[in-house]
């Protein structure tokens, strides 16, 4: 991954981050920025235990934030995300960035053979994953747009979507509006600026309270490296009143210990090619990687597979037990960073594996109405 140019404070201080914000140093892969944690930061990743209000100590709890709750707000968000705006989300200088051409890689009706390693290619094999994984758009506090990847997961309310926490916010007080991104809009099955299954605004969202810490003493990368980079969203129903899971189907979700050598499939919408001609991905199509998973030598709480996805893939699912015929698996992690932060061979895409903290967020989200 590549690190974006420096951006002033107020931009997320992220990880494999969302483009516009030089996300100071998180651990994730979002729209186009990758701020990476130093070995020292990673080694001391969890010295802070902030309370929900941002205090110095306290339990890991759920911090929530309200999105588009009225019909007027939902309509405004829907109108905001035009095809051109979606295509340029993640561009550092969208005013002069050419709108990328469509990716017309032919679809392949044949299922991918099981356990086939893949270091990065357009997913052409259809299946459920092509409907319930999509591109998550948002606007930074400075007014520029970014994007990540997100996944609809099976839930009680049929409205629950998982992504990376750093796609939702930076560290800081949750009551400060600039801590959070805005205009959240999830487009499942996004392809070449289109909304094949419609677009869904976000009603509410949640991260671990570890993100509420003082940004003067803790960076986003510290929180992410400590295993708290999962974020949950509750999507609004579509114009017809249907919850998103009724439209897209869903992936299973699992919480538990990583398995050494487990074969995992990763999906995402990398888009750093908008800023760097040397990067082949511009966010037009969903990209797939697959391989055996292993812990990061520098950040062992993060697990990854060989993969060349760039920023914009943050929040994308890492699926275990993935059936290449049906396109269904179990989300066991969400993309957080690459080998620049976590170590290992180039290229490697690392995920925050889902544990107790993510389980709390999921339990909150799936019962939210």
mmCIF file of C-alpha atoms in Angstrom:
data_model
loop_
_atom_site.group_PDB
_atom_site.id
_atom_site.type_symbol
_atom_site.label_atom_id
_atom_site.label_comp_id
_atom_site.label_asym_id
_atom_site.label_seq_id
_atom_site.Cartn_x
_atom_site.Cartn_y
_atom_site.Cartn_z
ATOM 1 C CA UNK A 1 0.000 0.000 0.000
ATOM 2 C CA UNK A 2 1.052 3.533 -0.454
ATOM 3 C CA UNK A 3 0.970 6.349 2.027
ATOM 4 C CA UNK A 4 -0.958 9.422 1.007
ATOM 5 C CA UNK A 5 0.504 12.911 1.187
ATOM 6 C CA UNK A 6 0.311 14.580 4.582
ATOM 7 C CA UNK A 7 -3.070 16.018 5.453
ATOM 8 C CA UNK A 8 -3.765 18.396 8.324
ATOM 9 C CA UNK A 9 -5.455 17.239 11.511
ATOM 10 C CA UNK A 10 -9.112 16.729 11.087
ATOM 11 C CA UNK A 11 -8.340 14.179 8.426
ATOM 12 C CA UNK A 12 -8.637 10.706 9.762
ATOM 13 C CA UNK A 13 -5.390 9.366 11.004
ATOM 14 C CA UNK A 14 -5.978 5.995 9.545
ATOM 15 C CA UNK A 15 -4.646 2.784 8.250
ATOM 16 C CA UNK A 16 -5.098 1.236 4.898
ATOM 17 C CA UNK A 17 -7.108 4.310 4.753
ATOM 18 C CA UNK A 18 -9.645 6.267 2.990
ATOM 19 C CA UNK A 19 -8.119 8.342 0.513
ATOM 20 C CA UNK A 20 -8.371 11.928 1.374
ATOM 21 C CA UNK A 21 -7.163 11.635 4.896
ATOM 22 C CA UNK A 22 -3.636 11.011 5.618
ATOM 23 C CA UNK A 23 -4.956 9.010 8.324
ATOM 24 C CA UNK A 24 -2.063 9.696 10.405
ATOM 25 C CA UNK A 25 -1.182 6.130 11.143
ATOM 26 C CA UNK A 26 -3.921 3.664 11.588
ATOM 27 C CA UNK A 27 -3.811 0.218 10.335
ATOM 28 C CA UNK A 28 -6.334 -0.141 7.681
ATOM 29 C CA UNK A 29 -6.981 -0.005 4.009
ATOM 30 C CA UNK A 30 -9.667 2.412 3.010
ATOM 31 C CA UNK A 31 -10.163 4.650 0.115
ATOM 32 C CA UNK A 32 -6.710 5.585 -0.810
ATOM 33 C CA UNK A 33 -4.596 6.314 2.085
ATOM 34 C CA UNK A 34 -2.479 4.021 4.065
ATOM 35 C CA UNK A 35 -1.021 5.454 7.177
ATOM 36 C CA UNK A 36 1.173 2.850 8.718
ATOM 37 C CA UNK A 37 2.112 2.073 12.271
ATOM 38 C CA UNK A 38 5.751 1.988 13.201
ATOM 39 C CA UNK A 39 7.185 -1.123 14.884
ATOM 40 C CA UNK A 40 7.343 0.824 18.141
ATOM 41 C CA UNK A 41 3.723 1.855 17.916
ATOM 42 C CA UNK A 42 2.664 -1.662 17.100
ATOM 43 C CA UNK A 43 4.614 -3.104 19.995
ATOM 44 C CA UNK A 44 2.851 -0.735 22.344
ATOM 45 C CA UNK A 45 -0.490 -0.899 20.615
ATOM 46 C CA UNK A 46 -2.778 -1.286 23.604
ATOM 47 C CA UNK A 47 -1.503 0.806 26.524
ATOM 48 C CA UNK A 48 -4.648 2.941 26.474
ATOM 49 C CA UNK A 49 -8.012 1.727 27.743
ATOM 50 C CA UNK A 50 -10.299 4.672 27.140
ATOM 51 C CA UNK A 51 -13.760 4.850 28.596
ATOM 52 C CA UNK A 52 -16.764 5.491 26.333
ATOM 53 C CA UNK A 53 -16.368 9.200 26.988
ATOM 54 C CA UNK A 54 -12.710 9.177 26.139
ATOM 55 C CA UNK A 55 -11.349 8.779 29.647
ATOM 56 C CA UNK A 56 -8.048 7.185 30.473
ATOM 57 C CA UNK A 57 -9.411 3.855 31.654
ATOM 58 C CA UNK A 58 -12.510 1.747 31.296
ATOM 59 C CA UNK A 59 -14.013 -1.307 29.682
ATOM 60 C CA UNK A 60 -14.259 -1.873 25.958
ATOM 61 C CA UNK A 61 -17.840 -0.827 25.247
ATOM 62 C CA UNK A 62 -19.925 0.270 22.268
ATOM 63 C CA UNK A 63 -19.753 3.860 20.996
ATOM 64 C CA UNK A 64 -22.543 4.827 18.606
ATOM 65 C CA UNK A 65 -23.183 7.652 16.174
ATOM 66 C CA UNK A 66 -26.330 8.713 14.335
ATOM 67 C CA UNK A 67 -26.451 8.897 10.548
ATOM 68 C CA UNK A 68 -29.364 9.666 8.209
ATOM 69 C CA UNK A 69 -32.552 9.148 10.209
ATOM 70 C CA UNK A 70 -35.180 11.244 8.403
ATOM 71 C CA UNK A 71 -36.610 10.770 4.930
ATOM 72 C CA UNK A 72 -35.177 14.144 3.929
ATOM 73 C CA UNK A 73 -31.669 13.189 5.067
ATOM 74 C CA UNK A 74 -31.846 9.844 3.318
ATOM 75 C CA UNK A 75 -33.003 11.468 0.080
ATOM 76 C CA UNK A 76 -30.215 14.054 0.276
ATOM 77 C CA UNK A 77 -27.569 11.354 0.703
ATOM 78 C CA UNK A 78 -29.000 9.322 -2.158
ATOM 79 C CA UNK A 79 -28.935 12.331 -4.503
ATOM 80 C CA UNK A 80 -25.422 13.293 -3.412
ATOM 81 C CA UNK A 81 -23.846 10.064 -4.659
ATOM 82 C CA UNK A 82 -23.998 10.491 -8.409
ATOM 83 C CA UNK A 83 -22.160 8.064 -10.734
ATOM 84 C CA UNK A 84 -19.287 10.513 -11.288
ATOM 85 C CA UNK A 85 -18.944 11.284 -7.582
ATOM 86 C CA UNK A 86 -18.782 7.574 -6.771
ATOM 87 C CA UNK A 87 -16.187 6.941 -9.471
ATOM 88 C CA UNK A 88 -13.924 9.700 -8.084
ATOM 89 C CA UNK A 89 -14.349 8.888 -4.377
ATOM 90 C CA UNK A 90 -10.871 8.488 -2.968
ATOM 91 C CA UNK A 91 -9.158 10.852 -5.387
ATOM 92 C CA UNK A 92 -6.787 13.156 -3.509
ATOM 93 C CA UNK A 93 -7.451 15.949 -6.007
ATOM 94 C CA UNK A 94 -10.810 15.058 -7.593
ATOM 95 C CA UNK A 95 -11.016 18.414 -9.349
ATOM 96 C CA UNK A 96 -8.277 17.374 -11.787
ATOM 97 C CA UNK A 97 -8.542 13.571 -11.620
ATOM 98 C CA UNK A 98 -9.899 11.949 -14.800
ATOM 99 C CA UNK A 99 -13.030 9.861 -14.336
ATOM 100 C CA UNK A 100 -11.796 6.262 -14.663
ATOM 101 C CA UNK A 101 -12.947 4.169 -17.582
ATOM 102 C CA UNK A 102 -15.277 1.248 -16.964
ATOM 103 C CA UNK A 103 -13.716 -2.140 -16.287
ATOM 104 C CA UNK A 104 -15.371 -4.561 -18.706
ATOM 105 C CA UNK A 105 -13.502 -7.714 -17.752
ATOM 106 C CA UNK A 106 -15.757 -10.554 -19.012
ATOM 107 C CA UNK A 107 -17.711 -12.511 -16.421
ATOM 108 C CA UNK A 108 -16.903 -16.200 -16.030
ATOM 109 C CA UNK A 109 -19.937 -18.433 -15.404
ATOM 110 C CA UNK A 110 -17.725 -21.247 -14.122
ATOM 111 C CA UNK A 111 -17.015 -21.369 -10.374
ATOM 112 C CA UNK A 112 -13.447 -20.817 -9.270
ATOM 113 C CA UNK A 113 -11.873 -24.146 -8.245
ATOM 114 C CA UNK A 114 -11.712 -24.476 -4.468
ATOM 115 C CA UNK A 115 -8.522 -23.394 -2.678
ATOM 116 C CA UNK A 116 -7.110 -21.632 -5.732
ATOM 117 C CA UNK A 117 -4.549 -19.014 -4.592
ATOM 118 C CA UNK A 118 -5.130 -15.537 -6.005
ATOM 119 C CA UNK A 119 -2.956 -12.498 -5.285
ATOM 120 C CA UNK A 120 -5.433 -10.062 -6.824
ATOM 121 C CA UNK A 121 -7.859 -10.077 -9.752
ATOM 122 C CA UNK A 122 -11.341 -8.844 -10.698
ATOM 123 C CA UNK A 123 -13.960 -11.218 -9.295
ATOM 124 C CA UNK A 124 -15.841 -12.571 -12.313
ATOM 125 C CA UNK A 125 -17.506 -15.684 -10.886
ATOM 126 C CA UNK A 126 -20.747 -14.214 -9.572
ATOM 127 C CA UNK A 127 -22.439 -15.795 -6.579
ATOM 128 C CA UNK A 128 -23.851 -14.229 -3.437
ATOM 129 C CA UNK A 129 -20.658 -12.327 -2.656
ATOM 130 C CA UNK A 130 -21.238 -10.195 -5.736
ATOM 131 C CA UNK A 131 -24.496 -8.964 -4.179
ATOM 132 C CA UNK A 132 -23.764 -8.556 -0.478
ATOM 133 C CA UNK A 133 -20.283 -7.040 -0.651
ATOM 134 C CA UNK A 134 -20.093 -3.491 -1.932
ATOM 135 C CA UNK A 135 -18.458 -0.111 -1.843
ATOM 136 C CA UNK A 136 -19.024 2.125 1.183
ATOM 137 C CA UNK A 137 -18.887 5.847 0.373
ATOM 138 C CA UNK A 138 -18.545 8.766 2.779
ATOM 139 C CA UNK A 139 -17.408 12.378 3.067
ATOM 140 C CA UNK A 140 -14.563 13.586 5.266
ATOM 141 C CA UNK A 141 -14.865 16.623 7.499
ATOM 142 C CA UNK A 142 -13.007 18.723 4.882
ATOM 143 C CA UNK A 143 -15.699 17.994 2.290
ATOM 144 C CA UNK A 144 -13.760 15.500 0.167
ATOM 145 C CA UNK A 145 -15.095 12.026 -0.528
ATOM 146 C CA UNK A 146 -13.614 8.625 0.240
ATOM 147 C CA UNK A 147 -14.605 5.003 0.080
ATOM 148 C CA UNK A 148 -14.083 1.651 1.762
ATOM 149 C CA UNK A 149 -15.575 -1.809 1.403
ATOM 150 C CA UNK A 150 -18.376 -3.345 3.493
ATOM 151 C CA UNK A 151 -20.440 -6.530 3.753
ATOM 152 C CA UNK A 152 -24.037 -7.377 4.640
ATOM 153 C CA UNK A 153 -24.024 -10.032 7.374
ATOM 154 C CA UNK A 154 -26.842 -12.234 8.646
ATOM 155 C CA UNK A 155 -28.663 -10.487 11.506
ATOM 156 C CA UNK A 156 -31.933 -10.246 13.421
ATOM 157 C CA UNK A 157 -32.871 -6.861 11.923
ATOM 158 C CA UNK A 158 -31.704 -7.855 8.418
ATOM 159 C CA UNK A 159 -29.989 -4.459 8.219
ATOM 160 C CA UNK A 160 -26.485 -5.061 9.593
ATOM 161 C CA UNK A 161 -23.318 -4.261 7.628
ATOM 162 C CA UNK A 162 -19.701 -4.720 8.744
ATOM 163 C CA UNK A 163 -16.660 -2.657 7.746
ATOM 164 C CA UNK A 164 -13.497 -1.267 9.367
ATOM 165 C CA UNK A 165 -13.814 1.200 12.235
ATOM 166 C CA UNK A 166 -11.264 3.510 10.645
ATOM 167 C CA UNK A 167 -13.637 3.887 7.693
ATOM 168 C CA UNK A 168 -16.156 5.437 10.073
ATOM 169 C CA UNK A 169 -14.024 7.700 12.244
ATOM 170 C CA UNK A 170 -10.675 8.691 13.642
ATOM 171 C CA UNK A 171 -9.686 8.618 17.304
ATOM 172 C CA UNK A 172 -11.140 11.333 19.511
ATOM 173 C CA UNK A 173 -14.194 12.291 21.453
ATOM 174 C CA UNK A 174 -17.305 10.741 19.878
ATOM 175 C CA UNK A 175 -19.226 13.947 20.593
ATOM 176 C CA UNK A 176 -16.961 15.951 18.275
ATOM 177 C CA UNK A 177 -18.591 15.870 14.859
ATOM 178 C CA UNK A 178 -15.292 15.980 12.948
ATOM 179 C CA UNK A 179 -14.281 12.691 14.578
ATOM 180 C CA UNK A 180 -16.777 10.947 12.314
ATOM 181 C CA UNK A 181 -17.161 10.849 8.540
ATOM 182 C CA UNK A 182 -20.472 11.873 6.943
ATOM 183 C CA UNK A 183 -22.815 11.025 4.049
ATOM 184 C CA UNK A 184 -22.406 7.278 4.508
ATOM 185 C CA UNK A 185 -23.829 5.376 1.564
ATOM 186 C CA UNK A 186 -23.472 1.657 0.879
ATOM 187 C CA UNK A 187 -23.772 0.349 -2.686
ATOM 188 C CA UNK A 188 -23.876 -3.467 -2.691
ATOM 189 C CA UNK A 189 -22.534 -4.997 -5.883
ATOM 190 C CA UNK A 190 -21.109 -1.644 -7.015
ATOM 191 C CA UNK A 191 -19.809 -1.817 -10.589
ATOM 192 C CA UNK A 192 -18.507 0.949 -12.840
ATOM 193 C CA UNK A 193 -20.451 3.752 -11.161
ATOM 194 C CA UNK A 194 -23.753 1.865 -11.088
ATOM 195 C CA UNK A 195 -26.001 0.745 -8.225
ATOM 196 C CA UNK A 196 -27.177 -2.707 -9.394
ATOM 197 C CA UNK A 197 -29.174 -3.305 -6.204
ATOM 198 C CA UNK A 198 -29.709 0.317 -5.242
ATOM 199 C CA UNK A 199 -27.951 2.414 -2.628
ATOM 200 C CA UNK A 200 -28.516 2.402 1.132
ATOM 201 C CA UNK A 201 -27.954 5.302 3.501
ATOM 202 C CA UNK A 202 -26.867 4.505 7.052
ATOM 203 C CA UNK A 203 -29.129 5.000 10.058
ATOM 204 C CA UNK A 204 -26.575 4.498 12.806
ATOM 205 C CA UNK A 205 -23.108 3.063 13.368
ATOM 206 C CA UNK A 206 -20.846 1.774 16.121
ATOM 207 C CA UNK A 207 -17.184 1.287 16.982
ATOM 208 C CA UNK A 208 -15.335 0.124 20.059
ATOM 209 C CA UNK A 209 -14.986 2.791 22.753
ATOM 210 C CA UNK A 210 -11.215 2.338 22.351
ATOM 211 C CA UNK A 211 -11.524 4.846 19.489
ATOM 212 C CA UNK A 212 -12.696 7.509 21.962
ATOM 213 C CA UNK A 213 -9.139 8.002 23.221
ATOM 214 C CA UNK A 214 -7.216 11.299 23.203
ATOM 215 C CA UNK A 215 -5.691 11.836 19.726
ATOM 216 C CA UNK A 216 -2.783 13.705 21.317
ATOM 217 C CA UNK A 217 -1.619 10.516 23.030
ATOM 218 C CA UNK A 218 -2.914 7.700 20.815
ATOM 219 C CA UNK A 219 -3.055 7.253 17.053
ATOM 220 C CA UNK A 220 -5.686 5.363 15.109
ATOM 221 C CA UNK A 221 -3.004 2.878 14.168
ATOM 222 C CA UNK A 222 -2.467 1.995 17.820
ATOM 223 C CA UNK A 223 -6.131 1.161 18.287
ATOM 224 C CA UNK A 224 -6.311 -0.810 15.047
ATOM 225 C CA UNK A 225 -3.126 -2.754 15.766
ATOM 226 C CA UNK A 226 -4.614 -3.740 19.123
ATOM 227 C CA UNK A 227 -7.466 -5.490 17.329
ATOM 228 C CA UNK A 228 -10.278 -2.922 17.534
ATOM 229 C CA UNK A 229 -10.706 -2.023 13.865
ATOM 230 C CA UNK A 230 -14.182 -3.495 13.318
ATOM 231 C CA UNK A 231 -17.101 -1.121 12.685
ATOM 232 C CA UNK A 232 -20.795 -1.986 12.383
ATOM 233 C CA UNK A 233 -23.460 -0.121 10.430
ATOM 234 C CA UNK A 234 -27.244 -0.311 10.448
ATOM 235 C CA UNK A 235 -28.562 0.462 6.974
ATOM 236 C CA UNK A 236 -31.850 2.166 6.218
ATOM 237 C CA UNK A 237 -34.411 0.203 4.225
ATOM 238 C CA UNK A 238 -34.749 0.985 0.528
ATOM 239 C CA UNK A 239 -37.482 3.145 -0.994
ATOM 240 C CA UNK A 240 -39.803 0.146 -1.080
ATOM 241 C CA UNK A 241 -39.373 -0.458 2.647
ATOM 242 C CA UNK A 242 -37.237 -3.588 2.243
ATOM 243 C CA UNK A 243 -34.278 -4.122 4.603
ATOM 244 C CA UNK A 244 -30.974 -4.560 2.844
ATOM 245 C CA UNK A 245 -30.601 -8.274 3.614
ATOM 246 C CA UNK A 246 -33.876 -8.967 1.803
ATOM 247 C CA UNK A 247 -32.355 -7.333 -1.282
ATOM 248 C CA UNK A 248 -28.786 -8.628 -1.175
ATOM 249 C CA UNK A 249 -28.736 -11.761 0.920
ATOM 250 C CA UNK A 250 -25.917 -11.973 3.451
ATOM 251 C CA UNK A 251 -22.687 -13.579 4.524
ATOM 252 C CA UNK A 252 -22.324 -15.537 7.753
ATOM 253 C CA UNK A 253 -20.253 -13.954 10.512
ATOM 254 C CA UNK A 254 -17.973 -15.734 12.968
ATOM 255 C CA UNK A 255 -16.110 -14.777 16.124
ATOM 256 C CA UNK A 256 -13.227 -16.854 17.368
ATOM 257 C CA UNK A 257 -9.560 -17.619 17.344
ATOM 258 C CA UNK A 258 -7.653 -17.487 14.032
ATOM 259 C CA UNK A 259 -6.531 -20.801 12.575
ATOM 260 C CA UNK A 260 -2.945 -21.007 11.338
ATOM 261 C CA UNK A 261 -2.861 -21.910 7.663
ATOM 262 C CA UNK A 262 -6.612 -21.469 7.172
ATOM 263 C CA UNK A 263 -7.524 -20.793 3.523
ATOM 264 C CA UNK A 264 -9.245 -17.401 3.356
ATOM 265 C CA UNK A 265 -10.824 -15.354 0.542
ATOM 266 C CA UNK A 266 -10.649 -11.545 0.684
ATOM 267 C CA UNK A 267 -12.754 -9.081 -1.316
ATOM 268 C CA UNK A 268 -12.540 -5.325 -1.712
ATOM 269 C CA UNK A 269 -12.737 -2.209 -3.841
ATOM 270 C CA UNK A 270 -9.172 -0.834 -3.922
ATOM 271 C CA UNK A 271 -8.945 2.548 -5.642
ATOM 272 C CA UNK A 272 -5.503 4.051 -5.163
ATOM 273 C CA UNK A 273 -4.930 3.986 -8.918
ATOM 274 C CA UNK A 274 -6.924 7.232 -8.977
ATOM 275 C CA UNK A 275 -3.814 8.843 -7.483
ATOM 276 C CA UNK A 276 -0.933 6.646 -8.579
ATOM 277 C CA UNK A 277 -0.652 5.424 -12.198
ATOM 278 C CA UNK A 278 1.472 2.560 -10.887
ATOM 279 C CA UNK A 279 -1.526 1.120 -9.041
ATOM 280 C CA UNK A 280 -3.842 -0.921 -11.272
ATOM 281 C CA UNK A 281 -6.996 -0.509 -9.168
ATOM 282 C CA UNK A 282 -9.386 2.430 -9.493
ATOM 283 C CA UNK A 283 -12.424 1.095 -7.611
ATOM 284 C CA UNK A 284 -14.454 0.109 -10.688
ATOM 285 C CA UNK A 285 -14.923 -3.588 -9.864
ATOM 286 C CA UNK A 286 -14.669 -5.876 -6.857
ATOM 287 C CA UNK A 287 -11.243 -7.503 -6.459
ATOM 288 C CA UNK A 288 -10.603 -10.972 -5.052
ATOM 289 C CA UNK A 289 -7.627 -12.523 -3.284
ATOM 290 C CA UNK A 290 -7.245 -15.947 -1.690
ATOM 291 C CA UNK A 291 -4.588 -17.839 0.231
ATOM 292 C CA UNK A 292 -3.529 -19.285 3.535
ATOM 293 C CA UNK A 293 -3.803 -16.891 6.474
ATOM 294 C CA UNK A 294 -1.009 -16.102 8.916
ATOM 295 C CA UNK A 295 -0.301 -13.522 11.662
ATOM 296 C CA UNK A 296 1.640 -10.345 10.938
ATOM 297 C CA UNK A 297 5.244 -10.649 12.204
ATOM 298 C CA UNK A 298 5.126 -7.073 13.546
ATOM 299 C CA UNK A 299 1.458 -6.978 14.571
ATOM 300 C CA UNK A 300 0.448 -10.551 15.478
ATOM 301 C CA UNK A 301 -3.156 -9.629 16.246
ATOM 302 C CA UNK A 302 -3.665 -8.990 12.523
ATOM 303 C CA UNK A 303 -3.893 -11.937 10.127
ATOM 304 C CA UNK A 304 -3.464 -11.803 6.378
ATOM 305 C CA UNK A 305 -3.074 -13.473 3.012
ATOM 306 C CA UNK A 306 -1.015 -12.763 -0.112
ATOM 307 C CA UNK A 307 -2.851 -9.929 -1.877
ATOM 308 C CA UNK A 308 -2.002 -6.746 -3.771
ATOM 309 C CA UNK A 309 -5.137 -4.710 -2.985
ATOM 310 C CA UNK A 310 -4.555 -1.023 -2.299
ATOM 311 C CA UNK A 311 -6.361 1.601 -0.265
ATOM 312 C CA UNK A 312 -10.117 1.508 -0.677
ATOM 313 C CA UNK A 313 -10.221 -2.164 0.236
ATOM 314 C CA UNK A 314 -10.342 -1.313 3.942
ATOM 315 C CA UNK A 315 -13.245 -2.940 5.688
ATOM 316 C CA UNK A 316 -13.565 -5.662 3.058
ATOM 317 C CA UNK A 317 -14.413 -9.171 4.247
ATOM 318 C CA UNK A 318 -11.961 -11.983 4.856
ATOM 319 C CA UNK A 319 -14.104 -15.091 4.405
ATOM 320 C CA UNK A 320 -13.364 -18.539 5.803
ATOM 321 C CA UNK A 321 -15.199 -21.675 4.586
ATOM 322 C CA UNK A 322 -15.969 -19.816 1.354
ATOM 323 C CA UNK A 323 -17.904 -21.852 -1.204
ATOM 324 C CA UNK A 324 -16.794 -20.659 -4.638
ATOM 325 C CA UNK A 325 -19.929 -22.162 -6.219
ATOM 326 C CA UNK A 326 -22.443 -20.241 -4.088
ATOM 327 C CA UNK A 327 -20.283 -17.251 -3.133
ATOM 328 C CA UNK A 328 -21.086 -17.676 0.557
ATOM 329 C CA UNK A 329 -18.661 -17.924 3.464
ATOM 330 C CA UNK A 330 -18.103 -16.678 6.995
ATOM 331 C CA UNK A 331 -16.699 -13.213 7.681
ATOM 332 C CA UNK A 332 -13.873 -13.754 10.179
ATOM 333 C CA UNK A 333 -12.089 -10.430 9.664
ATOM 334 C CA UNK A 334 -12.116 -7.054 7.911
ATOM 335 C CA UNK A 335 -9.216 -5.533 5.989
ATOM 336 C CA UNK A 336 -7.071 -3.229 8.074
ATOM 337 C CA UNK A 337 -3.598 -2.794 6.567
ATOM 338 C CA UNK A 338 -0.786 -4.329 4.531
ATOM 339 C CA UNK A 339 2.764 -5.546 5.088
ATOM 340 C CA UNK A 340 4.144 -2.029 5.527
ATOM 341 C CA UNK A 341 2.595 -2.013 8.984
ATOM 342 C CA UNK A 342 2.263 -5.666 9.940
ATOM 343 C CA UNK A 343 5.389 -7.055 8.273
ATOM 344 C CA UNK A 344 5.750 -10.177 6.172
ATOM 345 C CA UNK A 345 6.184 -10.676 2.462
ATOM 346 C CA UNK A 346 5.033 -8.204 -0.177
ATOM 347 C CA UNK A 347 2.183 -8.093 -0.983
ATOM 348 C CA UNK A 348 0.082 -9.120 2.039
ATOM 349 C CA UNK A 349 -3.346 -7.846 3.058
ATOM 350 C CA UNK A 350 -4.065 -8.032 6.793
ATOM 351 C CA UNK A 351 -7.375 -8.163 8.619
ATOM 352 C CA UNK A 352 -8.622 -7.452 12.095
ATOM 353 C CA UNK A 353 -9.925 -10.880 13.085
ATOM 354 C CA UNK A 354 -13.305 -10.718 14.796
ATOM 355 C CA UNK A 355 -13.326 -11.428 18.521
ATOM 356 C CA UNK A 356 -15.164 -10.349 21.659
ATOM 357 C CA UNK A 357 -15.072 -6.635 20.855
ATOM 358 C CA UNK A 358 -16.530 -7.141 17.378
ATOM 359 C CA UNK A 359 -19.104 -9.524 18.819
ATOM 360 C CA UNK A 360 -20.354 -6.785 21.160
ATOM 361 C CA UNK A 361 -20.711 -4.397 18.250
ATOM 362 C CA UNK A 362 -22.552 -6.990 16.190
ATOM 363 C CA UNK A 363 -24.944 -7.827 19.013
ATOM 364 C CA UNK A 364 -25.736 -4.119 19.406
ATOM 365 C CA UNK A 365 -26.204 -3.578 15.665
ATOM 366 C CA UNK A 366 -28.369 -6.586 14.886
ATOM 367 C CA UNK A 367 -30.969 -5.619 17.507
ATOM 368 C CA UNK A 368 -30.995 -1.957 16.536
ATOM 369 C CA UNK A 369 -34.290 -0.831 14.972
#
